[in-house]
Coordinates of N, CA and C in Angstrom, one line a residue:
M1 N 31.7 10.3 19.5 CA 30.2 10.2 19.0 C 30.0 8.9 18.5
A2 N 28.8 8.4 18.8 CA 28.5 6.8 18.1 C 28.5 6.7 16.8
R3 N 29.0 5.8 16.4 CA 28.9 5.6 14.9 C 27.5 5.0 14.5
R4 N 26.8 5.5 13.4 CA 25.6 5.0 13.1 C 25.7 3.7 12.5
P5 N 25.0 2.8 12.6 CA 25.2 1.2 12.3 C 24.7 1.3 10.7
H6 N 25.5 0.5 10.0 CA 25.4 0.5 8.6 C 24.6 -0.9 8.3
M7 N 24.1 -1.1 7.0 CA 23.5 -2.3 6.7 C 24.5 -3.6 6.7
N8 N 25.7 -3.2 6.5 CA 26.7 -4.4 6.5 C 27.1 -4.9 7.9
D9 N 26.7 -4.0 8.9 CA 26.9 -4.6 10.3 C 25.8 -5.8 10.6
A10 N 26.5 -6.8 11.2 CA 25.7 -7.9 11.4 C 24.6 -7.6 12.4
T11 N 24.9 -6.7 13.3 CA 23.8 -6.6 14.3 C 22.6 -5.8 13.7
A12 N 22.9 -5.0 12.8 CA 21.8 -4.1 12.1 C 21.0 -5.0 11.3
V13 N 21.6 -5.9 10.6 CA 21.0 -6.8 9.7 C 20.2 -7.8 10.5
T14 N 20.6 -8.4 11.6 CA 20.0 -9.4 12.6 C 18.7 -8.5 13.1
A15 N 18.9 -7.3 13.6 CA 17.8 -6.6 14.2 C 16.7 -6.3 13.2
G16 N 17.2 -6.3 11.8 CA 16.3 -5.8 11.0 C 15.5 -7.1 10.4
V17 N 16.1 -8.3 10.5 CA 15.5 -9.5 10.1 C 14.6 -9.9 11.3
A18 N 15.0 -9.6 12.5 CA 14.2 -10.0 13.5 C 13.0 -9.3 13.5
A19 N 13.0 -7.9 13.3 CA 11.8 -6.9 13.3 C 11.0 -7.3 12.0
T20 N 11.4 -7.5 10.8 CA 10.7 -7.9 9.8 C 10.1 -9.2 10.1
A21 N 10.5 -10.2 10.5 CA 10.1 -11.4 10.9 C 8.9 -11.3 11.9
T22 N 9.0 -10.3 13.0 CA 8.0 -10.1 13.9 C 6.9 -9.6 13.2
L23 N 7.0 -8.6 12.5 CA 5.9 -8.0 11.8 C 5.1 -8.9 10.8
A24 N 5.9 -9.6 10.0 CA 5.4 -10.6 9.1 C 4.6 -11.8 9.8
A25 N 5.0 -12.1 11.0 CA 4.3 -13.1 11.9 C 3.0 -12.6 12.4
W26 N 3.0 -11.2 12.6 CA 1.8 -10.5 13.2 C 0.6 -10.3 12.2
V27 N 1.2 -10.0 10.9 CA 0.3 -9.9 9.7 C -0.2 -11.3 9.4
A28 N 0.6 -12.3 9.4 CA 0.0 -13.6 8.9 C -0.7 -14.1 10.0
G29 N -0.6 -13.7 11.1 CA -1.5 -14.4 12.3 C -2.7 -13.6 12.5
D30 N -3.0 -12.8 11.6 CA -4.3 -11.9 11.8 C -5.5 -12.7 11.8
D31 N -6.6 -12.6 12.8 CA -7.8 -13.0 12.9 C -8.8 -12.1 12.2
P32 N -9.3 -12.5 11.0 CA -10.4 -11.9 10.3 C -11.5 -11.3 11.1
A33 N -11.8 -12.3 12.1 CA -13.1 -11.9 12.9 C -12.8 -10.7 13.8
S34 N -11.6 -10.2 13.9 CA -11.2 -9.1 14.7 C -11.5 -7.7 14.1
T35 N -12.0 -7.8 12.9 CA -12.1 -6.6 12.1 C -13.5 -6.0 12.8
S36 N -13.4 -4.8 13.2 CA -14.6 -4.2 13.7 C -15.5 -3.6 12.7
D37 N -16.7 -3.4 12.9 CA -17.6 -2.8 11.9 C -17.2 -1.3 11.5
R38 N -16.5 -0.6 12.4 CA -16.0 0.6 12.2 C -14.7 0.5 11.3
A39 N -13.8 -0.4 11.6 CA -12.7 -0.5 10.5 C -13.2 -0.9 9.3
R40 N -14.2 -1.9 9.1 CA -14.6 -2.3 7.9 C -15.2 -1.2 6.9
T41 N -16.0 -0.4 7.6 CA -16.6 0.9 7.0 C -15.5 1.8 6.5
W42 N -14.5 2.1 7.5 CA -13.4 3.0 7.1 C -12.7 2.5 5.9
A43 N -12.4 1.1 5.8 CA -11.7 0.4 4.7 C -12.5 0.6 3.4
K44 N -13.9 0.5 3.5 CA -14.7 0.7 2.4 C -14.5 2.2 1.8
H45 N -14.5 3.2 2.7 CA -14.5 4.5 2.4 C -13.2 4.8 1.8
T46 N -12.1 4.3 2.3 CA -10.8 4.5 2.0 C -10.5 3.9 0.4
L47 N -11.2 2.8 0.3 CA -11.0 2.0 -1.0 C -11.7 2.7 -2.1
L48 N -13.1 3.4 -1.8 CA -13.6 4.2 -2.6 C -12.9 5.4 -3.1
D49 N -12.4 6.0 -2.1 CA -11.6 7.2 -2.3 C -10.3 6.9 -3.1
W50 N -9.7 5.9 -2.8 CA -8.4 5.5 -3.7 C -9.1 5.3 -5.1
L51 N -10.0 4.5 -5.3 CA -10.6 4.3 -6.7 C -10.8 5.5 -7.5
A52 N -11.4 6.4 -6.8 CA -11.5 7.7 -7.3 C -10.5 8.4 -7.9
V53 N -9.6 8.8 -7.0 CA -8.3 9.3 -7.2 C -7.5 8.6 -8.3
T54 N -7.5 7.3 -8.3 CA -6.8 6.4 -9.3 C -7.4 6.7 -10.8
I55 N -8.6 6.5 -10.7 CA -9.3 6.9 -12.1 C -9.0 8.2 -12.4
A56 N -9.1 9.2 -11.7 CA -8.7 10.5 -12.2 C -7.3 10.7 -12.6
G57 N -6.5 9.9 -11.9 CA -5.0 10.1 -12.3 C -4.5 9.0 -13.3
S58 N -5.3 8.2 -13.7 CA -5.0 7.2 -14.8 C -4.5 7.5 -16.0
R59 N -4.7 8.7 -16.4 CA -4.2 9.3 -17.6 C -3.2 10.4 -17.7
E60 N -2.7 10.4 -16.3 CA -1.6 11.5 -16.1 C -0.3 10.8 -17.0
P61 N 0.7 11.7 -17.3 CA 1.8 11.5 -18.3 C 2.7 10.4 -17.5
L62 N 2.8 10.5 -16.0 CA 3.5 9.2 -15.7 C 2.8 8.1 -15.8
V63 N 1.7 7.9 -15.5 CA 0.9 6.5 -15.8 C 1.1 6.3 -17.2
D64 N 0.9 7.1 -18.0 CA 0.9 6.9 -19.6 C 2.4 6.0 -19.8
M65 N 3.5 6.8 -19.2 CA 4.7 6.1 -19.5 C 4.8 4.7 -18.8
L66 N 4.3 4.6 -17.8 CA 4.3 3.4 -17.1 C 3.5 2.2 -17.9
A67 N 2.3 2.7 -18.4 CA 1.4 1.8 -19.2 C 2.1 1.3 -20.6
E68 N 2.9 2.3 -21.1 CA 3.5 2.0 -22.1 C 4.8 1.0 -22.1
E69 N 5.5 1.3 -21.0 CA 6.5 0.3 -20.6 C 6.1 -1.0 -20.1
Y70 N 4.9 -1.3 -19.5 CA 4.3 -2.5 -19.3 C 3.0 -2.6 -19.8
P71 N 2.8 -2.9 -21.1 CA 1.7 -2.9 -21.8 C 0.8 -4.1 -21.2
A72 N -0.6 -3.8 -21.4 CA -1.5 -4.9 -21.1 C -1.2 -6.1 -21.9
R73 N -1.6 -7.3 -21.4 CA -1.5 -8.5 -22.1 C -2.6 -9.4 -21.8
A74 N -2.8 -10.3 -22.8 CA -3.8 -11.4 -22.8 C -3.9 -12.1 -21.6
D75 N -2.7 -12.5 -21.0 CA -2.7 -13.5 -19.9 C -2.6 -12.6 -18.4
G76 N -2.7 -11.2 -18.5 CA -2.6 -10.5 -17.4 C -3.8 -10.8 -16.6
A77 N -3.5 -10.9 -15.3 CA -4.4 -11.3 -14.2 C -5.0 -10.0 -13.4
C78 N -4.4 -8.8 -13.6 CA -4.8 -7.8 -12.6 C -5.0 -6.5 -13.4
A79 N -6.2 -6.1 -13.3 CA -6.7 -4.8 -13.9 C -6.1 -3.5 -13.7
L80 N -6.0 -2.8 -14.7 CA -5.4 -1.4 -14.6 C -6.5 -0.5 -14.7
V81 N -6.7 0.2 -13.3 CA -8.0 1.0 -12.8 C -7.9 2.2 -13.9
G82 N -9.1 2.4 -14.5 CA -9.4 3.8 -15.2 C -8.5 3.6 -16.7
R83 N -8.0 2.5 -16.8 CA -7.3 2.5 -18.1 C -7.9 1.2 -19.0
G84 N -8.4 0.1 -18.3 CA -8.7 -1.0 -19.0 C -7.4 -1.8 -19.2
G85 N -7.6 -3.1 -19.7 CA -6.6 -4.1 -19.9 C -6.1 -4.6 -18.4
A86 N -5.3 -5.6 -18.8 CA -4.6 -6.2 -17.5 C -3.3 -6.5 -17.5
V87 N -2.5 -6.7 -16.4 CA -1.2 -7.0 -16.6 C -0.8 -7.8 -15.4
G88 N 0.4 -8.1 -15.1 CA 0.8 -9.0 -13.8 C 0.6 -8.0 -12.7
P89 N 0.6 -8.8 -11.6 CA 0.4 -8.1 -10.3 C 1.3 -7.0 -9.9
I90 N 2.7 -7.4 -10.2 CA 3.6 -6.2 -9.7 C 3.6 -5.1 -10.6
E91 N 3.3 -5.3 -11.8 CA 3.0 -4.2 -12.9 C 1.9 -3.3 -12.5
A92 N 0.8 -4.2 -12.2 CA -0.7 -3.5 -11.9 C -0.4 -2.7 -10.6
A93 N 0.2 -3.2 -9.5 CA 0.5 -2.6 -8.4 C 1.2 -1.2 -8.6
L94 N 2.2 -1.2 -9.3 CA 3.2 -0.1 -9.7 C 2.2 0.9 -10.4
I95 N 1.5 0.5 -11.5 CA 0.7 1.4 -12.3 C -0.3 2.0 -11.5
N96 N -1.2 1.0 -10.9 CA -2.2 1.6 -10.2 C -1.9 2.5 -8.9
G97 N -0.7 2.2 -8.4 CA -0.1 3.0 -7.3 C 0.3 4.4 -7.7
S98 N 1.0 4.4 -8.8 CA 1.2 5.7 -9.4 C 0.0 6.6 -9.8
A99 N -0.9 5.8 -10.3 CA -2.0 6.6 -10.8 C -2.7 7.1 -9.5
G100 N -3.0 6.3 -8.5 CA -3.5 6.9 -7.3 C -2.9 8.0 -6.5
H101 N -1.5 8.3 -6.8 CA -1.0 9.3 -6.2 C -0.5 10.3 -7.3
A102 N -0.9 10.1 -8.5 CA -0.3 11.1 -9.7 C -1.0 12.4 -9.3
L103 N -2.1 12.6 -8.9 CA -2.7 14.0 -8.7 C -2.5 14.7 -7.4
D104 N -1.8 13.8 -6.4 CA -1.5 14.2 -5.0 C -2.7 14.5 -4.1
F105 N -3.8 13.9 -4.6 CA -5.2 14.0 -3.9 C -5.5 12.8 -2.9
D106 N -4.5 12.0 -2.9 CA -4.6 10.8 -2.1 C -4.6 11.1 -0.6
D107 N -5.0 10.2 0.3 CA -5.1 10.4 1.6 C -3.5 10.6 2.3
V108 N -3.7 11.1 3.4 CA -2.4 11.3 4.1 C -2.8 10.9 5.7
S109 N -1.8 10.3 6.4 CA -1.7 10.2 7.7 C -0.6 10.4 8.5
S110 N -0.8 11.1 9.6 CA 0.6 11.3 10.3 C 1.0 10.1 11.1
R111 N 0.1 9.2 11.3 CA 0.6 7.9 11.9 C 1.4 7.0 10.9
T112 N 1.2 7.2 9.8 CA 2.1 6.3 8.9 C 3.0 7.1 8.2
V113 N 3.1 8.5 8.5 CA 4.0 9.3 8.0 C 4.1 9.4 6.5
G114 N 3.0 9.4 5.8 CA 2.7 9.5 4.5 C 1.5 9.3 4.0
H115 N 1.4 8.8 2.8 CA 0.1 8.4 2.0 C -0.2 7.1 2.0
P116 N -1.1 6.7 3.0 CA -1.2 5.1 3.2 C -1.7 4.4 2.2
T117 N -2.8 4.9 1.4 CA -3.5 4.0 0.6 C -2.9 3.7 -0.9
A118 N -2.2 4.7 -1.2 CA -1.4 4.7 -2.6 C -0.6 3.3 -2.5
P119 N 0.2 2.9 -1.6 CA 1.1 1.8 -1.5 C 0.3 0.5 -1.3
I120 N -0.9 0.6 -0.4 CA -1.3 -0.5 0.1 C -2.6 -1.2 -0.6
A121 N -3.4 -0.2 -1.2 CA -4.5 -0.5 -2.0 C -4.2 -1.2 -3.3
P122 N -3.3 -0.6 -4.1 CA -2.9 -1.4 -5.4 C -2.3 -2.8 -5.3
A123 N -1.4 -2.8 -4.0 CA -0.9 -4.2 -3.7 C -2.0 -5.2 -3.3
A124 N -2.8 -4.9 -2.7 CA -3.9 -5.6 -2.0 C -5.0 -6.1 -3.1
L125 N -5.2 -5.0 -4.0 CA -6.1 -5.3 -5.1 C -5.4 -6.2 -6.1
A126 N -4.2 -6.1 -6.4 CA -3.4 -7.0 -7.5 C -3.4 -8.4 -6.7
L127 N -3.1 -8.7 -5.5 CA -3.1 -10.0 -4.7 C -4.3 -10.5 -4.7
G128 N -5.3 -9.9 -4.4 CA -6.8 -10.2 -4.4 C -7.0 -10.7 -5.7
Q129 N -6.9 -10.0 -6.7 CA -7.2 -10.6 -8.1 C -6.5 -11.7 -8.5
L130 N -5.2 -11.8 -8.1 CA -4.4 -13.0 -8.3 C -4.8 -14.2 -7.8
T131 N -5.4 -14.2 -6.5 CA -5.9 -15.1 -5.7 C -7.3 -15.5 -5.7
G132 N -8.0 -14.6 -6.3 CA -9.5 -14.7 -6.3 C -10.1 -14.4 -4.8
A133 N -9.4 -13.6 -4.2 CA -10.1 -13.2 -2.8 C -11.3 -12.3 -3.0
S134 N -12.1 -12.6 -1.9 CA -13.3 -12.0 -1.6 C -13.3 -10.5 -1.5
G135 N -14.4 -9.6 -1.6 CA -14.3 -8.4 -1.2 C -14.0 -8.2 0.3
E136 N -14.5 -9.1 1.2 CA -14.3 -9.0 2.6 C -12.8 -9.2 2.9
Q137 N -12.2 -10.1 2.1 CA -10.8 -10.3 2.3 C -9.8 -9.2 1.9
L138 N -10.4 -8.5 0.9 CA -9.7 -7.3 0.4 C -9.7 -6.2 1.4
L139 N -10.9 -5.9 2.1 CA -11.0 -5.0 3.0 C -10.1 -5.4 4.3
R140 N -10.1 -6.5 4.5 CA -9.4 -6.9 5.9 C -7.9 -6.8 5.3
A141 N -7.5 -7.0 4.2 CA -6.1 -6.9 4.0 C -5.8 -5.2 3.9
L142 N -6.7 -4.5 3.6 CA -6.5 -3.0 3.9 C -6.4 -2.5 5.2
V143 N -7.2 -3.1 6.2 CA -7.0 -2.7 7.5 C -5.7 -3.2 8.0
V144 N -5.3 -4.5 7.8 CA -4.2 -4.9 8.4 C -2.9 -4.3 7.8
G145 N -3.1 -3.9 6.4 CA -1.9 -2.9 5.8 C -1.7 -1.8 6.3
F146 N -2.9 -1.1 6.6 CA -2.8 0.3 7.4 C -2.1 0.2 9.1
E147 N -2.7 -1.1 9.5 CA -2.1 -1.0 10.9 C -0.8 -1.4 10.9
A148 N -0.2 -2.2 10.0 CA 1.2 -2.6 9.9 C 2.0 -1.0 9.5
Q149 N 1.4 -0.5 8.7 CA 2.1 0.8 8.2 C 2.1 1.8 9.2
A150 N 1.0 2.0 10.1 CA 1.0 2.9 11.2 C 1.9 2.5 12.3
F151 N 2.1 1.2 12.5 CA 3.0 0.7 13.5 C 4.5 1.2 13.0
L152 N 4.7 0.8 11.6 CA 6.3 1.2 11.2 C 6.3 2.7 11.4
G153 N 5.5 3.5 10.8 CA 5.5 5.1 10.9 C 5.8 5.6 12.1
E154 N 4.9 5.2 13.2 CA 5.3 5.5 14.6 C 6.4 5.0 15.1
S155 N 6.9 3.8 14.8 CA 8.3 3.4 15.4 C 9.3 4.1 14.7
L156 N 9.2 4.7 13.4 CA 10.1 5.5 12.8 C 10.3 6.8 13.2
G157 N 9.6 7.4 14.2 CA 9.7 8.8 14.7 C 8.2 9.4 14.8
G158 N 7.3 8.8 14.7 CA 5.9 9.5 15.2 C 5.5 10.2 14.1
R159 N 4.7 11.2 14.3 CA 3.9 12.0 13.6 C 4.8 12.9 12.4
Q160 N 4.4 12.9 11.3 CA 4.9 13.6 10.3 C 5.2 15.1 10.4
T161 N 4.2 15.9 11.1 CA 4.3 17.2 11.3 C 4.9 17.9 12.4
E162 N 5.4 16.8 13.3 CA 6.1 17.2 14.4 C 7.3 18.1 14.0
G163 N 7.6 19.2 14.5 CA 8.9 20.1 14.2 C 8.9 20.6 12.9
R164 N 7.8 20.8 12.2 CA 7.6 21.3 10.9 C 6.7 22.3 11.0
A165 N 6.8 23.5 10.0 CA 5.9 24.4 10.0 C 4.6 23.9 9.5
R166 N 3.6 24.4 10.0 CA 2.2 23.8 9.6 C 1.5 24.6 8.6

């Protein structure tokens, strides 16, 4: 029986680095003009849906605990959705991402094998706030993030529902 590779194996690490570098180069080389109107509209709807479920989940106990652990601060650059105040980008992505998934009403995709917006939107929003990105740049970041996540999800085994009771 073949041994499953471990992260200590040089070949596994090299393969992982190569795959990560390839994905990063693809994301960095994105052409904003390639975003179709359909993808842009879809990203707007997805962002609005995420904002709604994030506002709804923003006062859940988990989110309260995270906000207590990482309190708003005067020099915070990134808004806490539904709570007010601002924190650093990492804390904002964590708290807003948790709020967006807290009630489990967030979107799901079999291509990404999970909930695509809960991790992508808060990270894109935090980075956008930190860098002063435009709304168009935020939408493009969502599209590229979903494309990358779908590629990874499909490469890790495809659809979430295959082989499971529906």
